[in-house]
CSV table of C-alpha atoms in Angstrom, one decimal:
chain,number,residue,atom,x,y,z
A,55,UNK,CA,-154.9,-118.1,-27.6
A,56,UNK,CA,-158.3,-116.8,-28.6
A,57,UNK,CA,-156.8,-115.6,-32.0
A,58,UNK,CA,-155.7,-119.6,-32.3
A,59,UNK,CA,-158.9,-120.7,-31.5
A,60,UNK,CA,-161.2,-118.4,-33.7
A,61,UNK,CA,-158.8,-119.5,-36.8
A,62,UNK,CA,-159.2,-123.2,-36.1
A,63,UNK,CA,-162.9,-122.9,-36.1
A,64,UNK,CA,-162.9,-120.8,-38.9
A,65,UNK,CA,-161.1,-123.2,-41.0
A,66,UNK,CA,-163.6,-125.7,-39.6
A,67,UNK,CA,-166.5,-124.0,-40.8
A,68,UNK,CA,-164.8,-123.3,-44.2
A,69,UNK,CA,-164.5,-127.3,-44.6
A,70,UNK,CA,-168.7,-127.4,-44.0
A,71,UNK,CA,-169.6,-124.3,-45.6
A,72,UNK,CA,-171.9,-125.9,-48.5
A,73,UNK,CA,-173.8,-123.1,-49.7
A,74,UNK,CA,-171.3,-120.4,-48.9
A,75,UNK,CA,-172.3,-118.1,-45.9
A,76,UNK,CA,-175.2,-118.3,-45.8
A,77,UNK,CA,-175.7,-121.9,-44.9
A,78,UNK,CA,-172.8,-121.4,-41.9
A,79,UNK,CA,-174.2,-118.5,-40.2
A,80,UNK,CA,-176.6,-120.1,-37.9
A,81,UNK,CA,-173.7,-122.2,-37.0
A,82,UNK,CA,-171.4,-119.2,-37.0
A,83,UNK,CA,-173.8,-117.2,-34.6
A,84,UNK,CA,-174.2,-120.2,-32.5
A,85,UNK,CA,-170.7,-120.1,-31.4
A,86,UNK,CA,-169.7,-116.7,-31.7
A,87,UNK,CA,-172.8,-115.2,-29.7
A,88,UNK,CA,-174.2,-118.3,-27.6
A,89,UNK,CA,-171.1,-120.4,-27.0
A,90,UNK,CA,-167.8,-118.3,-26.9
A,91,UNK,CA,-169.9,-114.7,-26.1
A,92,UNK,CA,-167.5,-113.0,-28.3
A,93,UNK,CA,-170.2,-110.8,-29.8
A,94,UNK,CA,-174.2,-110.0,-28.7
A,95,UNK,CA,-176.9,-110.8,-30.2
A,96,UNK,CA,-177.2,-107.2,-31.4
A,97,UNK,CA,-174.1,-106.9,-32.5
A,98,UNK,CA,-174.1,-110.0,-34.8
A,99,UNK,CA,-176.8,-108.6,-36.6
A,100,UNK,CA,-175.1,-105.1,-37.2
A,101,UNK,CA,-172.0,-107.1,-38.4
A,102,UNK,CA,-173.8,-108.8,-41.1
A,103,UNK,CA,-175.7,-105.7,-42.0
A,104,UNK,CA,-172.0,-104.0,-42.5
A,105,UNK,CA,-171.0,-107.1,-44.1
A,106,UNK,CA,-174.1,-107.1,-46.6
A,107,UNK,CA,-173.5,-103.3,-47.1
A,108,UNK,CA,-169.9,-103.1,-48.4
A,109,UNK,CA,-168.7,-104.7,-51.8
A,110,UNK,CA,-167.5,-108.1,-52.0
A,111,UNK,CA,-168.4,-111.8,-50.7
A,112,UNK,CA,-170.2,-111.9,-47.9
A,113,UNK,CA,-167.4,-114.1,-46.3
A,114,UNK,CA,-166.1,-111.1,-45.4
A,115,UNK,CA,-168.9,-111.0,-42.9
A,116,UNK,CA,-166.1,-113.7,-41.1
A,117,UNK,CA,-163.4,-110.7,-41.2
A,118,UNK,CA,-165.6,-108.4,-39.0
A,119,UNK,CA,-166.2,-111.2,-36.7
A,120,UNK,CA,-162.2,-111.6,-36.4
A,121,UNK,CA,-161.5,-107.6,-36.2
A,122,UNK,CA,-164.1,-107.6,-33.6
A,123,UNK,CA,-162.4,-110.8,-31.9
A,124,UNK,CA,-158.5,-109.9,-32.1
A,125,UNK,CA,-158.6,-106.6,-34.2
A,126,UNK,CA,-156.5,-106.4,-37.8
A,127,UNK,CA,-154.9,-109.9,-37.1
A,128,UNK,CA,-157.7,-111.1,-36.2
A,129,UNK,CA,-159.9,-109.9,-39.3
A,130,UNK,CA,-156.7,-111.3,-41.8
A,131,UNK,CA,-156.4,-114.7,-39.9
A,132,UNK,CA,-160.4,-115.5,-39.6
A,133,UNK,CA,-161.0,-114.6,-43.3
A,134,UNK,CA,-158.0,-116.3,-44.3
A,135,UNK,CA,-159.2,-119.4,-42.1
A,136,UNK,CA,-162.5,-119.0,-44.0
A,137,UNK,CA,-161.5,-119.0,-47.3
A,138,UNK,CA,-158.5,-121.4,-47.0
A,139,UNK,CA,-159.5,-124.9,-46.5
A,140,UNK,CA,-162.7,-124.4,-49.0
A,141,UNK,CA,-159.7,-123.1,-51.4
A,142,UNK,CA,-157.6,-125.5,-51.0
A,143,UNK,CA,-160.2,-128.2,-51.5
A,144,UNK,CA,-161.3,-126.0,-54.9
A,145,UNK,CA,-157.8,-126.6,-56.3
A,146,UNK,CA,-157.7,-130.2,-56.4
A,147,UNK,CA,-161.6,-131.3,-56.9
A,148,UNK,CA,-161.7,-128.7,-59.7
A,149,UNK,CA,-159.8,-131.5,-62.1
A,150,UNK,CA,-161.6,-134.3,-60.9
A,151,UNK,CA,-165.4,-132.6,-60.9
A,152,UNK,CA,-164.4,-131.8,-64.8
A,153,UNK,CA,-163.7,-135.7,-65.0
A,154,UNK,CA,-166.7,-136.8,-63.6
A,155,UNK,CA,-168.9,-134.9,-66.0
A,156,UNK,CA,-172.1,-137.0,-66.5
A,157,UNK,CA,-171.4,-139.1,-63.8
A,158,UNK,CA,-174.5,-140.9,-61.4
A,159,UNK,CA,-172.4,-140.2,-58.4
A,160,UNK,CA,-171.8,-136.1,-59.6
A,161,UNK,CA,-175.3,-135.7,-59.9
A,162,UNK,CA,-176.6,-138.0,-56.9
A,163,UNK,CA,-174.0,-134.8,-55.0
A,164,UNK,CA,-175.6,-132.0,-56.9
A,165,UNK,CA,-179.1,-133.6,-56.2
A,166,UNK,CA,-178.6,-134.0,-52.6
A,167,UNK,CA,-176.6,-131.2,-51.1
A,168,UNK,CA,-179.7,-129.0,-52.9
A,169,UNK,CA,-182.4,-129.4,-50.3
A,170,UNK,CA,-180.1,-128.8,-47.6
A,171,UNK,CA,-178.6,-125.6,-49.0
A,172,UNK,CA,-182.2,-124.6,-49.6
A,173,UNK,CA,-183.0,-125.5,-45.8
A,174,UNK,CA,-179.6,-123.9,-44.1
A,175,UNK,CA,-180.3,-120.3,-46.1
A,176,UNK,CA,-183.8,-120.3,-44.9
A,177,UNK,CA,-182.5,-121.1,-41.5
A,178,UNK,CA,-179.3,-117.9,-41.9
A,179,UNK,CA,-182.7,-115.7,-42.6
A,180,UNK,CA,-184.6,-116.7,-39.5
A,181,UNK,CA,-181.7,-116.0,-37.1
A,182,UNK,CA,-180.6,-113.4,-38.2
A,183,UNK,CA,-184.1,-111.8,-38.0
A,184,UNK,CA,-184.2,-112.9,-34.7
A,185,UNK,CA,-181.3,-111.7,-32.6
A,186,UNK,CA,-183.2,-111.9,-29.4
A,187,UNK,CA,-186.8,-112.5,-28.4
A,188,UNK,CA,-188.5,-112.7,-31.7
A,189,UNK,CA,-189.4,-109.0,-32.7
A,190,UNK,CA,-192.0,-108.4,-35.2
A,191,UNK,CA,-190.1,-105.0,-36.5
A,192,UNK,CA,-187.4,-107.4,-37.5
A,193,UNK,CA,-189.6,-110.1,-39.1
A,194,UNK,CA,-191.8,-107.3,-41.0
A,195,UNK,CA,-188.6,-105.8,-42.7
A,196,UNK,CA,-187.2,-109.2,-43.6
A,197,UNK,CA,-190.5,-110.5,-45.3
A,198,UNK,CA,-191.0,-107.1,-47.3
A,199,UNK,CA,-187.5,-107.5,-48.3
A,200,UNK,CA,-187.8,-111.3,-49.0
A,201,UNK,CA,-191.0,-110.6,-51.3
A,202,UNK,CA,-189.4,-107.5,-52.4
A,203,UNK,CA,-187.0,-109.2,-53.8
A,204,UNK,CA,-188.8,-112.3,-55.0
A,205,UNK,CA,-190.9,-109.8,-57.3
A,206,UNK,CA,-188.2,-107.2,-58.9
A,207,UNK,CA,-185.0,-107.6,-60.2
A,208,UNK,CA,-183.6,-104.1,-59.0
A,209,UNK,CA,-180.0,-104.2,-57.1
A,210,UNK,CA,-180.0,-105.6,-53.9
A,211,UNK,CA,-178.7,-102.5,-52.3
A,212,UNK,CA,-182.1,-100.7,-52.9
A,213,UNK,CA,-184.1,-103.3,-50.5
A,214,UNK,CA,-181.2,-102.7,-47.6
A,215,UNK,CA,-181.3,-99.5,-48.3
A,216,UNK,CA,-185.5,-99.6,-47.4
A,217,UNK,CA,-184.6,-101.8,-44.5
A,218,UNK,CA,-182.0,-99.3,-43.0
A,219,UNK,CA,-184.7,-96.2,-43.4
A,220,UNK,CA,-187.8,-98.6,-42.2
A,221,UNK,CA,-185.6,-99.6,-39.4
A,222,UNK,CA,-184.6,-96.2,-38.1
A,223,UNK,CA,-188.8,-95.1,-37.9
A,224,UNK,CA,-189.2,-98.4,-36.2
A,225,UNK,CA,-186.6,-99.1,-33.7
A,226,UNK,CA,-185.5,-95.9,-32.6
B,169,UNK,CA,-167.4,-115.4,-80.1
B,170,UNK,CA,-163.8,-116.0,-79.7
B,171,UNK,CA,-162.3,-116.1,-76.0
B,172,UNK,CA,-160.0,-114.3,-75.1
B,173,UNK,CA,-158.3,-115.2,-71.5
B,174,UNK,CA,-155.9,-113.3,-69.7
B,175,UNK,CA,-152.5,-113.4,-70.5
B,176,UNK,CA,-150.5,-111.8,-68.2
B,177,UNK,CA,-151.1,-112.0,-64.1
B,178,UNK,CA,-151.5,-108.4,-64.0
B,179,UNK,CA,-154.4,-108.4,-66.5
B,180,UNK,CA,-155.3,-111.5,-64.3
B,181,UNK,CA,-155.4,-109.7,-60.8
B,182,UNK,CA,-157.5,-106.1,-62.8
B,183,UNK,CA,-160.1,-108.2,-63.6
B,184,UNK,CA,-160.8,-109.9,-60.2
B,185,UNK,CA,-160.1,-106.4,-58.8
B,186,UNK,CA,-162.5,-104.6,-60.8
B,187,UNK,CA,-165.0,-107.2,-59.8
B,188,UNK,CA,-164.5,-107.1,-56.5
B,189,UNK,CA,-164.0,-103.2,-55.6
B,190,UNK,CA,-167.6,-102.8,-56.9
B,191,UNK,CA,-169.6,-105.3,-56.2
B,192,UNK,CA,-172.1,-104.1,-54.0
B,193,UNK,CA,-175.3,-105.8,-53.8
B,194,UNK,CA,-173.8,-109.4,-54.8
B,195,UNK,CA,-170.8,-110.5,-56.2
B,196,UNK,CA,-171.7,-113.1,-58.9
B,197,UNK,CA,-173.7,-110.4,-61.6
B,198,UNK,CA,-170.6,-108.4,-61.9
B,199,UNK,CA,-168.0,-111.8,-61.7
B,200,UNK,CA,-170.2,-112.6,-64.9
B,201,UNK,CA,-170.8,-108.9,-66.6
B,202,UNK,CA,-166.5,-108.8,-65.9
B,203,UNK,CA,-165.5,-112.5,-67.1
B,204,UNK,CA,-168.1,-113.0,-69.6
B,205,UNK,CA,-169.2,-109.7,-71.1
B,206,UNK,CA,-166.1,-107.3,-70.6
B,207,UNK,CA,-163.2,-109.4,-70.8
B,208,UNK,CA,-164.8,-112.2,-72.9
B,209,UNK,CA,-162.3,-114.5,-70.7
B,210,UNK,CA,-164.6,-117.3,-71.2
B,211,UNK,CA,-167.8,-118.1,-72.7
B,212,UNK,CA,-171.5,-118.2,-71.1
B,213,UNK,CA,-171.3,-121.9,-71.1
B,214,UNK,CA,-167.4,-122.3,-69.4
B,215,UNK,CA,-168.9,-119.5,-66.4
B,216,UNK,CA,-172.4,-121.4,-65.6
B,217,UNK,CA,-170.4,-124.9,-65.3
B,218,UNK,CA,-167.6,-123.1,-63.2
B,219,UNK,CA,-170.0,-121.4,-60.7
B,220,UNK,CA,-171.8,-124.5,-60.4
B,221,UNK,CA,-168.8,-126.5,-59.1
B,222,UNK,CA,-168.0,-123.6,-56.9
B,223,UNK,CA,-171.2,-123.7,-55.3
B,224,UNK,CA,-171.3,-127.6,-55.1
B,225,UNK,CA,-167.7,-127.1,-53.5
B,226,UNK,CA,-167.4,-125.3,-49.5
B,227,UNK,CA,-166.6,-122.2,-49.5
B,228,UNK,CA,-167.2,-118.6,-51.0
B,229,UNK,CA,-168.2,-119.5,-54.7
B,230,UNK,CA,-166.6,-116.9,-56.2
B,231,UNK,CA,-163.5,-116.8,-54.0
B,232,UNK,CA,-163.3,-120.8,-55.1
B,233,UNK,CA,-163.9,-119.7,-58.8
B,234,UNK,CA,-160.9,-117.4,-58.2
B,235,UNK,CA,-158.7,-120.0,-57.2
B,236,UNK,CA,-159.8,-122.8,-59.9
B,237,UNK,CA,-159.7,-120.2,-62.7
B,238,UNK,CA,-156.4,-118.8,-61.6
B,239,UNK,CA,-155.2,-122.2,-61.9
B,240,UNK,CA,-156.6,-122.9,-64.9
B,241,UNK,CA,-154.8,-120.1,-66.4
B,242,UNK,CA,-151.9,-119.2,-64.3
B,243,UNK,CA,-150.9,-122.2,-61.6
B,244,UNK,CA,-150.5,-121.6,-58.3
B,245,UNK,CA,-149.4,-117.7,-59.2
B,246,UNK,CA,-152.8,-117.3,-60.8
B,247,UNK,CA,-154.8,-118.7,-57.9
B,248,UNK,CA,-153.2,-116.4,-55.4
B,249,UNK,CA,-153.3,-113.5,-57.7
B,250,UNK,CA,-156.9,-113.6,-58.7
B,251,UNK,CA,-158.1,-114.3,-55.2
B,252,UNK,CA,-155.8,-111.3,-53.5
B,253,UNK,CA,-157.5,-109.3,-55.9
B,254,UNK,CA,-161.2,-110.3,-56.0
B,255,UNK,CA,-160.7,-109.9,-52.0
B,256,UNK,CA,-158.3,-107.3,-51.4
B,257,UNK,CA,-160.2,-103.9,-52.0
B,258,UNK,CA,-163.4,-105.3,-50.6
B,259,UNK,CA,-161.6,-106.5,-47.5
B,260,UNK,CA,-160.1,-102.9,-46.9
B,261,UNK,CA,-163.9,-101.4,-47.8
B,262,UNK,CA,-165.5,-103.6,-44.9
B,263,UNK,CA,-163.1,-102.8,-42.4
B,264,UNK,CA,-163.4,-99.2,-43.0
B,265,UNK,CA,-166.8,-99.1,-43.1
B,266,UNK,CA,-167.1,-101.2,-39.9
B,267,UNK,CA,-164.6,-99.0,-38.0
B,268,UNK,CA,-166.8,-95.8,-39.5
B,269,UNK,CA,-169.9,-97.0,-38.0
B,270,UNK,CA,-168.6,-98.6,-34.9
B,271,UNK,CA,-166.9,-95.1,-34.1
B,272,UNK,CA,-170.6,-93.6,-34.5
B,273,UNK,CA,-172.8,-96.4,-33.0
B,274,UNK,CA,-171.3,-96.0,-29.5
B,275,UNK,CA,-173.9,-93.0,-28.8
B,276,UNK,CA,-175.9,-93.0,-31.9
B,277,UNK,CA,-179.5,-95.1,-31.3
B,278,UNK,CA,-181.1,-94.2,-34.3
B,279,UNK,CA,-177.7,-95.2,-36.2
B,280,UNK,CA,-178.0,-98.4,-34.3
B,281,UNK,CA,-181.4,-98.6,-35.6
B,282,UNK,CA,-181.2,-98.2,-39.1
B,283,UNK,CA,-178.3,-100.8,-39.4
B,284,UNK,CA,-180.6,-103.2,-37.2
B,285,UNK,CA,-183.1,-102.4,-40.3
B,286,UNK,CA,-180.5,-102.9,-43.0
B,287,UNK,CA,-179.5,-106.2,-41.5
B,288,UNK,CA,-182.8,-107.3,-41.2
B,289,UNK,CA,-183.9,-106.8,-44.9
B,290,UNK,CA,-180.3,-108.9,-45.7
B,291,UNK,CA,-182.1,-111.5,-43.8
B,292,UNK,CA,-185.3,-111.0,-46.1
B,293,UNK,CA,-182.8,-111.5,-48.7
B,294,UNK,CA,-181.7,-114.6,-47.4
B,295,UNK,CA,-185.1,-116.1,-47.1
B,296,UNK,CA,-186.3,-115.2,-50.7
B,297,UNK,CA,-183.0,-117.2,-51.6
B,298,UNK,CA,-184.4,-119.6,-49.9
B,299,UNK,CA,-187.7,-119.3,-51.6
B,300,UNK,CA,-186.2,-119.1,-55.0
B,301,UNK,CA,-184.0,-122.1,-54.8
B,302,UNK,CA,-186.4,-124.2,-53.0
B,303,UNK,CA,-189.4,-123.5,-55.4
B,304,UNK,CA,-188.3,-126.3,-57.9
B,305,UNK,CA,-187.6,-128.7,-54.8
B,306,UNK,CA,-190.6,-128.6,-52.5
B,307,UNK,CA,-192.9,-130.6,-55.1
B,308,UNK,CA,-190.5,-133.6,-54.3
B,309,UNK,CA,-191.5,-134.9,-50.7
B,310,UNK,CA,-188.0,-135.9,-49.9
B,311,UNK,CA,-186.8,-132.7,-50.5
B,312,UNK,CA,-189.3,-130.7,-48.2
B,313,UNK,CA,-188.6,-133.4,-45.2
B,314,UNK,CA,-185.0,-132.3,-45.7
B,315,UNK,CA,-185.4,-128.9,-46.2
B,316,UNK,CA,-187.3,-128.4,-43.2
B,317,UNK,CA,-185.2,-130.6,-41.3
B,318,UNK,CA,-182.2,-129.1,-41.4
B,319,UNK,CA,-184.3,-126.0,-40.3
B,320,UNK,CA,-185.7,-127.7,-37.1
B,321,UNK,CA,-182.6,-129.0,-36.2
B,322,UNK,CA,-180.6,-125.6,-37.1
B,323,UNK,CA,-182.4,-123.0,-36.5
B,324,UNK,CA,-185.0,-124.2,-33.5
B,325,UNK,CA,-183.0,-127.1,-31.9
B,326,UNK,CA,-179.9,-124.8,-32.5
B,327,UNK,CA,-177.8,-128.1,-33.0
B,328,UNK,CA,-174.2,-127.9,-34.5
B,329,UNK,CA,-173.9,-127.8,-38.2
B,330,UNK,CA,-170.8,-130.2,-37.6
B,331,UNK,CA,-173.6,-132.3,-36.7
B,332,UNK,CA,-176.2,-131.6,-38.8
B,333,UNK,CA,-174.8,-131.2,-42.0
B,334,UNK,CA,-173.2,-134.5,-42.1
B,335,UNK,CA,-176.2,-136.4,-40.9
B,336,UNK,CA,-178.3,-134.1,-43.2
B,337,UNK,CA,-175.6,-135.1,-46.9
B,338,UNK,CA,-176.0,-139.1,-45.4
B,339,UNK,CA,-179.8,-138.9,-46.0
B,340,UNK,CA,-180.1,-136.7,-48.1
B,341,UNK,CA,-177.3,-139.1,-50.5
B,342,UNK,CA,-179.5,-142.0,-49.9
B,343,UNK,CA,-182.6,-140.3,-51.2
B,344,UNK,CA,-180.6,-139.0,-54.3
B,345,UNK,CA,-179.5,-142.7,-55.2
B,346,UNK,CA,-183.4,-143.5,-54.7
B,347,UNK,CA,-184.2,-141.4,-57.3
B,348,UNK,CA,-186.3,-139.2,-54.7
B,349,UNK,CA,-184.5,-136.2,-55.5
């Protein structure tokens, strides 16, 4: 039953996930961690640091959440729940987007679902800096990062990789 | 510079794989060093207006590029192909890696630590996204009301983005037909 039920909401969120996942994580967290309490706080955190660590698109950050939920099923049925609906929705505007080239409508859409991305991946940032009680270790690391990264074009793996050695000084 | 797309499934799936399997750090400079540089599949022009409508659409944008290129080229067989393979190896890489450090995190503190760090600066990352793509928007009022908005309402109220990102796409359509965007 919880396998059916972490699917459906997966495919859910893969119908709202504007943005990608960044925009859908302070949703996903909501109901993972505070709702269902599949997963702590802490552990939401260390999921998307895994998920932000290994190759790929960070959707896969959904698989973790499903192996952690109902182990390899689970992973294969949440990412697939992730990806599907969006996918499915890909294959048939695809022709119609191309159609619309030029059109007020297609760039009243582009125009407004801007700001909002903008204002849901600032909002994935802020939660996931603060798993708990807001920790100023936490906030330090994600600000040098954000700058960090805001001032050099170096692989993004470098600035995790500063986090992760900041972070066991820090919090150990 | 003539394009040259793939022609066989095969060559179809090695490409997504190749971009996939490597990709640390973000997905979409490789998708284009692959598609556009390597492979010469398409041109600079054909990638930009693809991504954009992948990021427009719901959804990982380069898993939905997968799917709309694959069908461009290849049907339904191409779609599945270049998605199995832009998320196959990456899929068995996260799950490994996960299993590695959940083995060791059980009685390792300072493990615990440094992946609390590493996820920390992936939020930074997040936020200087934000920064970046919000630079060019926060002159417009409209925009910043929104944009801080939906960061009230999802981040501090903690209200469902069923909720919020409906009522948020309403308004923020309005605005757009206003010409305040």
């Amino acid at each position: 039953m919880i396998l059916l039920e972490l699917t459906l909401y997966f495919m859910l969120l893969s119908l709202i996930s504007v943005g990608g996942m960044p925009s859908v994580l302070p949703e996903l967290q909501r109901y993972v961690v505070d709702v269902k309490n599949w997963i702590t706080p802490e552990e939401f955190i260390q999921i998307f640091a895994v998920g932000q660590a290994a190759p790929g698109p960070n959707m896969l950050i959904s698989s973790l959440i499903g192996w952690k939920v109902g182990g390899l099923g689970g992973a294969l049925l949440a990412l697939a729940g992730m990806c599907g609906p969006a996918g499915v929705l890909a294959w048939f505007v695809a022709d119609l987007w191309e159609r619309f080239k030029g059109s007020p409508w297609r760039i009243a859409i582009q125009r407004a679902i801007a700001p909002i991305v903008v204002g849901l991946i600032a909002t994935g940032g802020y939660i996931l800096a603060t798993p708990g009680a807001p920790d100023w270790r936490l906030w330090a690391i994600a600000a040098a990062s954000a700058a960090a990264m805001l001032r050099s074009r170096l692989n993004p793996l470098w600035f995790l990789a500063a986090g992760g050695a900041i972070g066991g000084f820090l919090l150990s | 510079m003539p394009v040259n797309p793939p022609r066989t499934l095969t060559e179809l799936f090695l490409g997504f794989f190749s971009i996939g399997w490597r990709s640390f750090g973000g997905v979409m400079p490789w998708a284009h060093r692959v598609m556009v540089e390597e492979r010469r599949w398409m041109t600079e022009a054909d990638f930009a207006e693809t991504i954009g409508l992948c990021q427009f659409l719901p959804g990982p944008n380069i898993g939905n590029a997968s799917i709309v290129l694959g069908k461009r080229w290849f049907g339904l067989s191409g779609a599945l192909v270049a998605f199995l393979g832009l998320f196959g190896p990456p899929f068995v890489w996260v799950l490994a890696l996960f299993a590695l450090y959940a083995d060791f995190a059980a009685t390792n503190a300072t493990l615990r630590a440094v992946v609390t760090g590493v996820g920390a600066a992936g939020a930074g990352l997040f936020l200087g996204t934000a920064v970046k793509l919000g630079r060019a928007l926060v002159r417009k009022p409209a925009a910043l009301a929104l944009i801080v908005a939906c960061f009230l309402a999802a981040g501090m109220a903690r209200v469902s983005l069923f909720l919020v990102l409906p009522v948020a796409l309403g308004i923020s359509l309005l605005c757009a037909r206003k010409g305040w965007l």
